[in-house]
PDB file of C-alpha atoms in Angstrom:
ATOM      1  CA  ALA A   1      56.492  87.876  11.058  1.00 80.00           C
ATOM      2  CA  ASN A   2      53.787  90.443  11.806  1.00 86.00           C
ATOM      3  CA  TYR A   3      51.034  88.305  10.485  1.00 81.00           C
ATOM      4  CA  GLY A   4      52.284  85.193  12.399  1.00 81.00           C
ATOM      5  CA  ALA A   5      52.560  87.065  15.631  1.00 88.00           C
ATOM      6  CA  ALA A   6      49.099  88.565  15.187  1.00 89.00           C
ATOM      7  CA  LYS A   7      47.515  84.997  14.733  1.00 84.00           C
ATOM      8  CA  ALA A   8      49.281  83.758  17.852  1.00 85.00           C
ATOM      9  CA  ALA A   9      48.003  86.830  19.743  1.00 91.00           C
ATOM     10  CA  MET A  10      44.521  85.950  18.694  1.00 91.00           C
ATOM     11  CA  MET A  11      44.789  82.639  20.461  1.00 89.00           C
ATOM     12  CA  GLY A  12      45.827  84.417  23.666  1.00 89.00           C
ATOM     13  CA  LEU A  13      42.999  86.974  23.334  1.00 94.00           C
ATOM     14  CA  MET A  14      40.446  84.140  22.783  1.00 94.00           C
ATOM     15  CA  ASN A  15      41.579  82.367  25.922  1.00 91.00           C
ATOM     16  CA  VAL A  16      41.326  85.533  28.028  1.00 93.00           C
ATOM     17  CA  LEU A  17      37.863  86.511  26.635  1.00 96.00           C
ATOM     18  CA  CYS A  18      36.629  82.897  27.364  1.00 94.00           C
ATOM     19  CA  ILE A  19      37.483  83.249  31.012  1.00 93.00           C
ATOM     20  CA  GLU A  20      36.007  86.694  31.299  1.00 96.00           C
ATOM     21  CA  GLY A  21      32.922  86.009  29.304  1.00 96.00           C
ATOM     22  CA  ALA A  22      32.103  82.675  30.938  1.00 95.00           C
ATOM     23  CA  LYS A  23      30.151  84.255  33.825  1.00 96.00           C
ATOM     24  CA  ASP A  24      27.731  85.827  31.278  1.00 97.00           C
ATOM     25  CA  ASN A  25      27.583  82.710  28.988  1.00 94.00           C
ATOM     26  CA  ILE A  26      29.577  84.446  26.236  1.00 95.00           C
ATOM     27  CA  ARG A  27      31.300  81.946  24.026  1.00 96.00           C
ATOM     28  CA  VAL A  28      34.464  82.955  22.189  1.00 97.00           C
ATOM     29  CA  ASN A  29      36.230  81.236  19.412  1.00 97.00           C
ATOM     30  CA  THR A  30      38.839  81.821  16.861  1.00 96.00           C
ATOM     31  CA  LEU A  31      38.715  81.219  13.103  1.00 95.00           C
ATOM     32  CA  ALA A  32      42.100  80.287  11.561  1.00 92.00           C
ATOM     33  CA  PRO A  33      41.277  80.691   7.809  1.00 92.00           C
ATOM     34  CA  THR A  34      43.414  79.879   4.840  1.00 89.00           C
ATOM     35  CA  ALA A  35      42.335  81.335   1.543  1.00 86.00           C
ATOM     36  CA  ALA A  36      43.484  82.604  -1.827  1.00 86.00           C
ATOM     37  CA  THR A  37      44.704  86.129  -1.119  1.00 85.00           C
ATOM     38  CA  ARG A  38      47.342  88.541  -2.478  1.00 87.00           C
ATOM     39  CA  MET A  39      49.600  87.257   0.360  1.00 84.00           C
ATOM     40  CA  THR A  40      49.227  83.543  -0.758  1.00 83.00           C
ATOM     41  CA  GLU A  41      48.782  83.939  -4.601  1.00 84.00           C
ATOM     42  CA  SER A  42      52.658  83.560  -5.364  1.00 86.00           C
ATOM     43  CA  LEU A  43      52.836  80.517  -3.004  1.00 86.00           C
ATOM     44  CA  MET A  44      50.469  78.169  -4.685  1.00 85.00           C
ATOM     45  CA  PRO A  45      49.517  77.042  -8.202  1.00 86.00           C
ATOM     46  CA  GLU A  46      46.371  78.598  -9.823  1.00 88.00           C
ATOM     47  CA  ASP A  47      44.303  75.343  -9.368  1.00 89.00           C
ATOM     48  CA  ALA A  48      44.997  75.232  -5.646  1.00 87.00           C
ATOM     49  CA  LEU A  49      44.147  79.001  -5.380  1.00 86.00           C
ATOM     50  CA  ALA A  50      40.845  78.211  -7.079  1.00 90.00           C
ATOM     51  CA  LEU A  51      39.871  75.944  -4.245  1.00 90.00           C
ATOM     52  CA  LEU A  52      40.593  78.451  -1.567  1.00 90.00           C
ATOM     53  CA  GLY A  53      37.893  80.963  -2.007  1.00 90.00           C
ATOM     54  CA  PRO A  54      36.332  82.777   0.996  1.00 91.00           C
ATOM     55  CA  GLU A  55      33.055  81.005   0.375  1.00 95.00           C
ATOM     56  CA  THR A  56      34.755  77.766   1.563  1.00 95.00           C
ATOM     57  CA  ILE A  57      35.488  79.288   5.006  1.00 95.00           C
ATOM     58  CA  THR A  58      32.140  80.969   5.680  1.00 97.00           C
ATOM     59  CA  PRO A  59      30.166  77.893   6.901  1.00 98.00           C
ATOM     60  CA  GLY A  60      32.710  77.418   9.668  1.00 98.00           C
ATOM     61  CA  LEU A  61      32.537  81.159  10.696  1.00 97.00           C
ATOM     62  CA  LEU A  62      28.764  81.069  10.741  1.00 98.00           C
ATOM     63  CA  TYR A  63      28.796  77.939  12.924  1.00 98.00           C
ATOM     64  CA  LEU A  64      31.166  79.657  15.414  1.00 97.00           C
ATOM     65  CA  VAL A  65      28.791  82.495  16.008  1.00 95.00           C
ATOM     66  CA  SER A  66      25.728  80.346  16.152  1.00 96.00           C
ATOM     67  CA  GLU A  67      23.684  79.536  19.342  1.00 94.00           C
ATOM     68  CA  GLY A  68      24.986  75.971  19.334  1.00 94.00           C
ATOM     69  CA  ALA A  69      28.642  76.837  19.024  1.00 96.00           C
ATOM     70  CA  PRO A  70      31.260  75.612  21.491  1.00 97.00           C
ATOM     71  CA  THR A  71      33.562  77.989  23.197  1.00 96.00           C
ATOM     72  CA  ARG A  72      37.443  78.141  23.243  1.00 95.00           C
ATOM     73  CA  VAL A  73      37.813  76.553  19.750  1.00 96.00           C
ATOM     74  CA  ILE A  74      40.311  77.456  17.147  1.00 95.00           C
ATOM     75  CA  LEU A  75      38.702  76.333  13.907  1.00 96.00           C
ATOM     76  CA  GLY A  76      40.906  75.916  10.946  1.00 94.00           C
ATOM     77  CA  ALA A  77      39.076  76.473   7.634  1.00 95.00           C
ATOM     78  CA  GLY A  78      39.854  76.511   3.964  1.00 94.00           C
ATOM     79  CA  ALA A  79      38.867  74.800   0.783  1.00 93.00           C
ATOM     80  CA  GLY A  80      35.790  73.375   2.489  1.00 94.00           C
ATOM     81  CA  ALA A  81      38.010  71.574   5.010  1.00 94.00           C
ATOM     82  CA  PHE A  82      37.643  72.172   8.684  1.00 97.00           C
ATOM     83  CA  ALA A  83      39.789  71.104  11.669  1.00 96.00           C
ATOM     84  CA  VAL A  84      40.269  72.082  15.266  1.00 96.00           C
ATOM     85  CA  THR A  85      43.711  73.378  16.319  1.00 93.00           C
ATOM     86  CA  LYS A  86      44.831  72.769  19.923  1.00 92.00           C
ATOM     87  CA  VAL A  87      48.037  73.479  21.819  1.00 89.00           C
ATOM     88  CA  TYR A  88      49.448  70.540  23.749  1.00 92.00           C
ATOM     89  CA  GLU A  89      52.166  70.335  26.368  1.00 94.00           C
ATOM     90  CA  THR A  90      54.246  67.339  27.109  1.00 96.00           C
ATOM     91  CA  LEU A  91      54.602  65.896  30.643  1.00 94.00           C
ATOM     92  CA  GLY A  92      58.195  67.148  30.574  1.00 95.00           C
ATOM     93  CA  ALA A  93      60.746  66.713  33.348  1.00 96.00           C
ATOM     94  CA  THR A  94      61.625  68.579  36.497  1.00 96.00           C
ATOM     95  CA  LEU A  95      65.280  69.251  37.037  1.00 96.00           C
ATOM     96  CA  THR A  96      66.891  69.874  40.493  1.00 94.00           C
ATOM     97  CA  GLY A  97      70.397  70.326  41.906  1.00 94.00           C
ATOM     98  CA  ASP A  98      73.282  69.903  39.524  1.00 96.00           C
ATOM     99  CA  ASP A  99      70.763  68.748  36.744  1.00 97.00           C
ATOM    100  CA  LEU A 100      69.205  72.195  36.625  1.00 96.00           C
ATOM    101  CA  SER A 101      71.619  73.324  33.927  1.00 97.00           C
ATOM    102  CA  PRO A 102      71.796  73.442  30.175  1.00 98.00           C
ATOM    103  CA  GLU A 103      73.504  70.076  30.230  1.00 98.00           C
ATOM    104  CA  GLY A 104      70.808  68.676  32.362  1.00 98.00           C
ATOM    105  CA  VAL A 105      68.176  69.971  29.942  1.00 98.00           C
ATOM    106  CA  ALA A 106      70.080  68.298  27.068  1.00 98.00           C
ATOM    107  CA  LYS A 107      70.405  64.948  29.011  1.00 98.00           C
ATOM    108  CA  ALA A 108      66.661  64.945  29.835  1.00 98.00           C
ATOM    109  CA  PHE A 109      65.468  66.317  26.447  1.00 98.00           C
ATOM    110  CA  GLU A 110      64.160  63.053  25.194  1.00 98.00           C
ATOM    111  CA  GLN A 111      61.861  62.836  28.274  1.00 98.00           C
ATOM    112  CA  ILE A 112      61.081  66.551  27.945  1.00 97.00           C
ATOM    113  CA  ALA A 113      59.929  66.140  24.325  1.00 97.00           C
ATOM    114  CA  ALA A 114      58.153  62.686  24.792  1.00 98.00           C
ATOM    115  CA  THR A 115      54.540  63.091  23.553  1.00 96.00           C
ATOM    116  CA  GLU A 116      53.074  60.228  25.554  1.00 97.00           C
ATOM    117  CA  GLY A 117      50.631  61.603  28.130  1.00 94.00           C
ATOM    118  CA  GLN A 118      50.719  65.077  26.742  1.00 95.00           C
ATOM    119  CA  GLU A 119      47.745  67.233  27.679  1.00 92.00           C
ATOM    120  CA  GLU A 120      45.931  70.128  26.126  1.00 90.00           C
ATOM    121  CA  LEU A 121      47.143  73.387  27.445  1.00 86.00           C
ATOM    122  CA  THR A 122      44.084  75.652  27.786  1.00 82.00           C
ATOM    123  CA  GLN A 123      45.322  78.195  30.249  1.00 78.00           C
ATOM    124  CA  ALA A 124      48.854  79.529  30.822  1.00 76.00           C
ATOM    125  CA  PHE A 125      48.281  79.542  34.576  1.00 79.00           C
ATOM    126  CA  HIS A 126      47.716  75.799  34.476  1.00 82.00           C
ATOM    127  CA  GLN A 127      51.231  75.540  33.235  1.00 82.00           C
ATOM    128  CA  THR A 128      52.483  77.537  36.099  1.00 83.00           C
ATOM    129  CA  GLN A 129      50.617  75.314  38.565  1.00 84.00           C
ATOM    130  CA  LYS A 130      51.960  72.164  36.920  1.00 87.00           C
ATOM    131  CA  TYR A 131      55.531  73.277  37.052  1.00 88.00           C
ATOM    132  CA  ALA A 132      55.322  74.536  40.668  1.00 86.00           C
ATOM    133  CA  ARG A 133      53.664  71.198  41.801  1.00 86.00           C
ATOM    134  CA  ASN A 134      56.272  69.165  40.104  1.00 87.00           C
ATOM    135  CA  ALA A 135      59.075  71.165  41.541  1.00 88.00           C
ATOM    136  CA  ALA A 136      57.627  70.922  44.998  1.00 89.00           C
ATOM    137  CA  GLU A 137      57.197  67.119  44.704  1.00 88.00           C
ATOM    138  CA  ALA A 138      60.812  66.695  43.463  1.00 89.00           C
ATOM    139  CA  GLN A 139      61.948  68.608  46.588  1.00 88.00           C
ATOM    140  CA  GLY A 140      59.588  66.780  48.992  1.00 88.00           C
ATOM    141  CA  LEU A 141      57.315  69.772  49.597  1.00 89.00           C
ATOM    142  CA  ASN A 142      53.558  69.939  49.852  1.00 86.00           C
ATOM    143  CA  LEU A 143      52.135  73.249  48.378  1.00 83.00           C
ATOM    144  CA  ASN A 144      48.478  72.695  49.378  1.00 79.00           C
ATOM    145  CA  TRP A 145      47.669  74.496  46.293  1.00 70.00           C
ATOM    146  CA  GLY A 146      44.521  73.799  44.201  1.00 58.00           C
TER     147      GLY A 146
END
């Protein structure tokens, strides 16, 4: 649990450092490596472990600290494979009145979980703005907010 929580915390730290460093053109990224370690050695067969040496991650790390690197990227790396990891949020549903209940969430859950139209969530405050706008719209209010 500690390891997983620490990895999730790194994503949050990266996002905050990106915001704070942008004014000084500082790029911040996160490497999410997978490698043969003492922690993983009992989870995989020997031939899989042989593919997961640290040297198969290093090219990704070196790219992330290079002049041409992007910012706010979570780069997965291991066994010479590289991928970008992103957090997405569905469009969801806004519940009001009697529907604002556990039963209402259950009833709307298919819509809440639908992946069509989902968007990358890059800042938690964007989520707050989205929810407030949707709630205001559902109640016929105009927030006049960014």
